[in-house]
Short mmCIF file of C-alpha atoms in Angstrom, two decimals:
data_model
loop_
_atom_site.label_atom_id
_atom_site.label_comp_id
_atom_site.label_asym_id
_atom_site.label_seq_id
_atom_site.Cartn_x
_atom_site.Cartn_y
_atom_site.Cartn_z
CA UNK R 20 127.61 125.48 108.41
CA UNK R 21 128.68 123.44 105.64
CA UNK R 22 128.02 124.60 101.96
CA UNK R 23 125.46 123.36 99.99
CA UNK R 24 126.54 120.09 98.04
CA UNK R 25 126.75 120.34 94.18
CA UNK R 26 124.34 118.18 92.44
CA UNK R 27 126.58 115.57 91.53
CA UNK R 28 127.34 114.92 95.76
CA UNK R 29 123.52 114.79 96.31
CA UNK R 30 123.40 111.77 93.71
CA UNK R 31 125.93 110.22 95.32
CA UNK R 32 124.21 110.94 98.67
CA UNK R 33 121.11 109.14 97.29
CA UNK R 34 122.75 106.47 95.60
CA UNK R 35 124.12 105.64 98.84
CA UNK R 36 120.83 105.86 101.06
CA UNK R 37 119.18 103.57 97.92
CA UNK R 38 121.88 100.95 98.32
CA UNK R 39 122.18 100.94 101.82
CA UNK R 40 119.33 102.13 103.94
CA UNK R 41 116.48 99.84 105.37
CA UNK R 42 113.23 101.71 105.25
CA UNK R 43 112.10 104.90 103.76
CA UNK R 44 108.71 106.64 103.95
CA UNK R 45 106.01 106.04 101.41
CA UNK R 46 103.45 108.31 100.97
CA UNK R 47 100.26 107.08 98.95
CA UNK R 48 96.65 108.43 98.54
CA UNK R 49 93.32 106.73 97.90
CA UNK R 50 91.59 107.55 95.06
CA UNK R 51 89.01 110.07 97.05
CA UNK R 52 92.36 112.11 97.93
CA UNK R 53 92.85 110.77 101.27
CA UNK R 54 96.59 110.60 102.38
CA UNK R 55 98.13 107.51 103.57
CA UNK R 56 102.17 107.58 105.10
CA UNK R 57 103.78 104.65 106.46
CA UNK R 58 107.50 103.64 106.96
CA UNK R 59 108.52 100.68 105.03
CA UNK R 60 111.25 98.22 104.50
CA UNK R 61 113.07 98.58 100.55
CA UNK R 62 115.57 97.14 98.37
CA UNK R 63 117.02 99.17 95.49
CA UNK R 64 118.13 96.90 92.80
CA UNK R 65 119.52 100.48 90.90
CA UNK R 66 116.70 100.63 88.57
CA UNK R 67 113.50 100.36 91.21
CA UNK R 68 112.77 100.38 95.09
CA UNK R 69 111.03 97.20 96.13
CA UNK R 70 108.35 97.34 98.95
CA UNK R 71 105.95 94.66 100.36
CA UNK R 72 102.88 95.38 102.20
CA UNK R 73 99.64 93.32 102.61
CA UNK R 74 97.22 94.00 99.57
CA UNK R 75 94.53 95.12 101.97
CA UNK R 76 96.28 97.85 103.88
CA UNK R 77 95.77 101.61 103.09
CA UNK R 78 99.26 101.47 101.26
CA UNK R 79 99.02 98.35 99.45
CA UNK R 80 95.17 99.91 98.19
CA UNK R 81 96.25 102.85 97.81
CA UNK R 82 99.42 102.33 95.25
CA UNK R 83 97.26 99.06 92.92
CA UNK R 84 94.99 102.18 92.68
CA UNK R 85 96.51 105.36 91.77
CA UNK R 86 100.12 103.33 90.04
CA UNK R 87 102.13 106.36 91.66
CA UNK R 88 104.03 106.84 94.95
CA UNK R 89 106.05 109.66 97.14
CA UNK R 90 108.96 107.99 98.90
CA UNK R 91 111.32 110.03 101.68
CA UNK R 92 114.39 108.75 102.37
CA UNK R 93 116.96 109.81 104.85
CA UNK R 94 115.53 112.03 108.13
CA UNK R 95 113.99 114.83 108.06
CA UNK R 96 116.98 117.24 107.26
CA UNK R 97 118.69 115.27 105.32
CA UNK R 98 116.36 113.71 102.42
CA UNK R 99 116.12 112.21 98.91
CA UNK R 100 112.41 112.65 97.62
CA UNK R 101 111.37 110.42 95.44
CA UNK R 102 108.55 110.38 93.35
CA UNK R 103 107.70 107.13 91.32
CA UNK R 104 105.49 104.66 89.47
CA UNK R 105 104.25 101.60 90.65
CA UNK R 106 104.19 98.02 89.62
CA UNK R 107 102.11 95.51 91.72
CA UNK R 108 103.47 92.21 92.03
CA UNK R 109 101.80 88.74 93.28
CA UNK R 110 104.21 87.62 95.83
CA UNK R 111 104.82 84.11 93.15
CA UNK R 112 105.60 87.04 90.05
CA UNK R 113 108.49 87.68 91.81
CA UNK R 114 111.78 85.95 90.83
CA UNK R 115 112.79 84.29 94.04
CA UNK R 116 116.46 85.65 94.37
CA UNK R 117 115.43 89.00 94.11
CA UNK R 118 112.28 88.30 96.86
CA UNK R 119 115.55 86.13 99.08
CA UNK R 120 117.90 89.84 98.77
CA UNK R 121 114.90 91.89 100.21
CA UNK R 122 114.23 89.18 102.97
CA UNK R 123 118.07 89.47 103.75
CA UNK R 124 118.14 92.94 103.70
CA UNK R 125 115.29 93.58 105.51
CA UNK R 126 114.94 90.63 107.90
CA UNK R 127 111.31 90.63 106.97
CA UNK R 128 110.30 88.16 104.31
CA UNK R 129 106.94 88.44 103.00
CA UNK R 130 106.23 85.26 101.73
CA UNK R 131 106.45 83.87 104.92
CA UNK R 132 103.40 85.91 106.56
CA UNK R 133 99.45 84.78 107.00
CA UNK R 134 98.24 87.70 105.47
CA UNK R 135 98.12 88.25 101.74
CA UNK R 136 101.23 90.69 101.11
CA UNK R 137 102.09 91.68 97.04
CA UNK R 138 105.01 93.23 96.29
CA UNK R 139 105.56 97.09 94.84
CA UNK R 140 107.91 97.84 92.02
CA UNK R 141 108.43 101.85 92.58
CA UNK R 142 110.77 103.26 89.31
CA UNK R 143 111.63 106.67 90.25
CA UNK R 144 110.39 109.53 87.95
CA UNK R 145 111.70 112.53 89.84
CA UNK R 146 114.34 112.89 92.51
CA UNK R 147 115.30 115.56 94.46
CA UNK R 148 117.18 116.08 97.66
CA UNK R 149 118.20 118.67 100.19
CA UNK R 150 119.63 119.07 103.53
CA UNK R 151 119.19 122.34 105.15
CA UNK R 152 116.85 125.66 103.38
CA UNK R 153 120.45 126.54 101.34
CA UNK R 154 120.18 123.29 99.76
CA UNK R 155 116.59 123.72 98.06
CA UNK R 156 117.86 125.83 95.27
CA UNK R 157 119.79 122.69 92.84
CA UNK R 158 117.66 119.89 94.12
CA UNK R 159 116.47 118.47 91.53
CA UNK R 160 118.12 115.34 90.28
CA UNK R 161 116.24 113.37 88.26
CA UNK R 162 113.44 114.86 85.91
CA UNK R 163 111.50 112.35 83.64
CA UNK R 164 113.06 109.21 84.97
CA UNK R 165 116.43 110.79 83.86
CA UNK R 166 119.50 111.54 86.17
CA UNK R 167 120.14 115.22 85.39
CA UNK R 168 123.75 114.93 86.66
CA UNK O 26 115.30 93.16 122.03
CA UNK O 27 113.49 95.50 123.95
CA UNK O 28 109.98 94.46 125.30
CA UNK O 29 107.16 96.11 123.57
CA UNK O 30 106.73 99.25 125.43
CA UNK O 31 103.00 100.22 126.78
CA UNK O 32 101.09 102.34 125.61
CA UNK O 33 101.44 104.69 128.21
CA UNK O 34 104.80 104.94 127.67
CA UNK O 35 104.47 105.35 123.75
CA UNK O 36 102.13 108.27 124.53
CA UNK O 37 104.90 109.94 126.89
CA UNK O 38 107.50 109.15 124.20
CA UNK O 39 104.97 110.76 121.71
CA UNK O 40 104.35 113.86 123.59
CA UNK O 41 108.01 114.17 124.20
CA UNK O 42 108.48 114.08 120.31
CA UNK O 43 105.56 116.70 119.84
CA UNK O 44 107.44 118.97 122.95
CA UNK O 45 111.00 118.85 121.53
CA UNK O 46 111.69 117.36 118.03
CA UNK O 47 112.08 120.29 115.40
CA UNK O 48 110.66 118.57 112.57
CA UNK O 49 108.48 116.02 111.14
CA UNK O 50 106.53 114.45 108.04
CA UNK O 51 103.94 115.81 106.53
CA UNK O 52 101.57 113.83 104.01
CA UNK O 53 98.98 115.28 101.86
CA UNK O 54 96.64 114.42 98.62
CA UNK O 55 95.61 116.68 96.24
CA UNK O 56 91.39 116.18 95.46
CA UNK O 57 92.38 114.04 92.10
CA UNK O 58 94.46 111.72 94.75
CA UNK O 59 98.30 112.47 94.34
CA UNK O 60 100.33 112.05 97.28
CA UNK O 61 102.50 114.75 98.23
CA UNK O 62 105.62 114.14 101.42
CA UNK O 63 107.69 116.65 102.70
CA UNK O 64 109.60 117.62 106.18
CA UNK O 65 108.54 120.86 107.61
CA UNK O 66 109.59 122.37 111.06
CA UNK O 67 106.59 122.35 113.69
CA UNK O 68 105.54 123.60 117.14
CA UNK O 69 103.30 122.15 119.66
CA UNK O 70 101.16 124.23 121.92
CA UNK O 71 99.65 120.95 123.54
CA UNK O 72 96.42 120.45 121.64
CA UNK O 73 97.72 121.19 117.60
CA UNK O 74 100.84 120.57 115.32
CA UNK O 75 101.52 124.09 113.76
CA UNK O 76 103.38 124.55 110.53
CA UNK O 77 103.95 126.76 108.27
CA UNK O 78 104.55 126.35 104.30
CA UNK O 79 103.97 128.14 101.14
CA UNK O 80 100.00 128.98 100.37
CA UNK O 81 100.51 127.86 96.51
CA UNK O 82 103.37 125.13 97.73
CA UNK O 83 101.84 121.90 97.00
CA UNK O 84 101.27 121.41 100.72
CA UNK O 85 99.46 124.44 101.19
CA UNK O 86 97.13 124.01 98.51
CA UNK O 87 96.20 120.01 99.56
CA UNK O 88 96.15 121.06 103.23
CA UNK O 89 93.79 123.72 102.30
CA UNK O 90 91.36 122.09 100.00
CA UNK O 91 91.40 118.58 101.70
CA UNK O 92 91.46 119.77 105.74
CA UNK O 93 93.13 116.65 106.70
CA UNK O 94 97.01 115.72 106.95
CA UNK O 95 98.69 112.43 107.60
CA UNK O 96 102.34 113.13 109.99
CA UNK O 97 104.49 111.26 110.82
CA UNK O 98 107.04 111.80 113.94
CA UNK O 99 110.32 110.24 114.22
CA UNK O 100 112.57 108.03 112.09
CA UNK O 101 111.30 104.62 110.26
CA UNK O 102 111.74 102.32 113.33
CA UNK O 103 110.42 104.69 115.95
CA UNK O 104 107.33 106.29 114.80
CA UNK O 105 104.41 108.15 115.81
CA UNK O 106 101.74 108.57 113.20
CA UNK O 107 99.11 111.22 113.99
CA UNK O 108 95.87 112.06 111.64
CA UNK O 109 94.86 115.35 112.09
CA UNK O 110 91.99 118.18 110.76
CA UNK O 111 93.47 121.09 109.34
CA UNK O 112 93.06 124.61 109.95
CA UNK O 113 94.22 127.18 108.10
CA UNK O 114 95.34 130.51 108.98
CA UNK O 115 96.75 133.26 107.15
CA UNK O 116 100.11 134.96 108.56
CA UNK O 117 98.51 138.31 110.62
CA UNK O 118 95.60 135.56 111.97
CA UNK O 119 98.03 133.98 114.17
CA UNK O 120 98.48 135.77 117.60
CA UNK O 121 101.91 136.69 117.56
CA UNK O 122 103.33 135.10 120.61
CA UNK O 123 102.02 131.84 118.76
CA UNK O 124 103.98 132.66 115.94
CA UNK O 125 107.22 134.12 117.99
CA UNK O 126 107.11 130.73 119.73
CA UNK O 127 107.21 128.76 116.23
CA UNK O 128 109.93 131.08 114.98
CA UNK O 129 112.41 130.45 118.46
CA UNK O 130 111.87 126.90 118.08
CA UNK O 131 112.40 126.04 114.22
CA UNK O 132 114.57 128.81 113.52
CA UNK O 133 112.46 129.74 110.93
CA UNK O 134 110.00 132.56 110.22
CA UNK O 135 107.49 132.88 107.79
CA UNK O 136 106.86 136.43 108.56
CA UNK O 137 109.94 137.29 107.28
CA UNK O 138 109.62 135.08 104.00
CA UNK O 139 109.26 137.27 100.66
CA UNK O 140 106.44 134.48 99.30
CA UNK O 141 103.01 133.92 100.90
CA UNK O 142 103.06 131.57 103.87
CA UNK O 143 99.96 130.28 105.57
CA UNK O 144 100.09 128.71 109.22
CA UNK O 145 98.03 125.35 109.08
CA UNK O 146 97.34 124.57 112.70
CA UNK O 147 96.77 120.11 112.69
CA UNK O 148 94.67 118.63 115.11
CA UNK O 149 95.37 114.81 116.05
CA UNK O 150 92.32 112.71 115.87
CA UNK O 151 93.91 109.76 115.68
CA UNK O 152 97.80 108.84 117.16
CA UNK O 153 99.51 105.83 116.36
CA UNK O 154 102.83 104.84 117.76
CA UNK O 155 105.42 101.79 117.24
CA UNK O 156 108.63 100.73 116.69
CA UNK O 157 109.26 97.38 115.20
CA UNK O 158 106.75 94.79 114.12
CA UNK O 159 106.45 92.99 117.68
CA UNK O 160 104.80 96.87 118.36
CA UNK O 161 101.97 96.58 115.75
CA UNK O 162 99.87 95.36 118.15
CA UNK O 163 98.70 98.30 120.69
CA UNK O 164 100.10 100.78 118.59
CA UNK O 165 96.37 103.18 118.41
CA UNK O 166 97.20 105.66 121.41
CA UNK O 167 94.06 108.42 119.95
CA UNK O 168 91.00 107.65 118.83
CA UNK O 169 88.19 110.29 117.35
CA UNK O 170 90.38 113.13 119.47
CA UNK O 171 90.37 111.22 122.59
CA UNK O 172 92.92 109.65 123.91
CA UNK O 173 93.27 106.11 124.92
CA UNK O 174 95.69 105.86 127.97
#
């Protein structure tokens, strides 16, 4: 078994899954308390995961209503939780080169679908991540929107 | 690129998930409407998910007061989603050759924990199952308990 990573290797861990991975998990809820969970393509422009999802889906109601998200990144155990608010963006509010990096990172480009897709600014608030039971203790990163380490 | 598979063979690659994988997503909403995501290990006795988490965890408390739970199975481009009704069952309610079998498999046992675990035992109502986009289409496998192929 590996030891537990220190803090510090954990942000670099997530800062690595943020600028690299393709989808995460985004967990939303509807106003009534119902939860919704989808995975979803992202870009992380080191300030705010982008998402796009049709405005009418569970997701896409779900996060205009409540302005808040859960995100899971990584696999099961191996993750960076992430929870965040959410700005909703009209596909045309978005400056094009940063809508042309998500299409090229994702391969999926919103603004060329028939159904009406917005985009979702997520700004993490709190971050934590673990690995293994041995890695819950220390896993909180980021408290407030601030990096503790 | 693969072929779309059928949806009999999403439901055996489903069941194989629910027979072998060790973990999965679990998404919950508290009754004002956060959204709550976490991993937890799982067993599968062929009609429910079982899991087993904290009874004040954040989890425990949503499973408890909403009786429903969003999963998801898998990593982000092979997925099976499954809605579910929650029971809940505190530790000595469990038959203990349920709970042995949950405790070989995970490597985990709540029994032994020092805080107060519940079992929540998940029942799919509804399965979902796809990997990329080209699988949107056919992805419902359970409908209202039943399944479809």
């Amino acid at each position: 078994m590996a030891e537990p990573r220190s803090k510090e290797q954990r942000r670099r861990d997530t800062e690595q899954r943020l600028a690299g991975d393709i989808d995460l998990w985004v967990a939303s809820a509807a106003p009534g308390g119902d939860a919704y969970l989808v995975p979803l393509s992202f870009d992380w422009d080191g300030t705010a995961v982008l998402v796009a999802t049709p405005a009418k889906s569970p997701t896409g109601r779900n996060l205009a209503a409540s302005g808040v998200a859960r995100l899971g990144l990584g696999v099961t155990r191996d993750v960076s939780m992430i929870d965040g608010e959410v700005e909703v963006l009209e596909l045309d509010a978005l400056p094009s080169e940063q809508a042309d990096r998500f299409a090229a990172r994702s391969g999926f480009d919103p603004r060329e679908e028939s159904s009406e897709y917005r985009w979702f600014r997520i700004t993490p608030r709190r971050i934590q991540a673990w690995r293994e039971a041995d890695e819950l203790r220390d896993r909180e990163l980021m408290r407030d929107g601030a990096w503790l380490v």
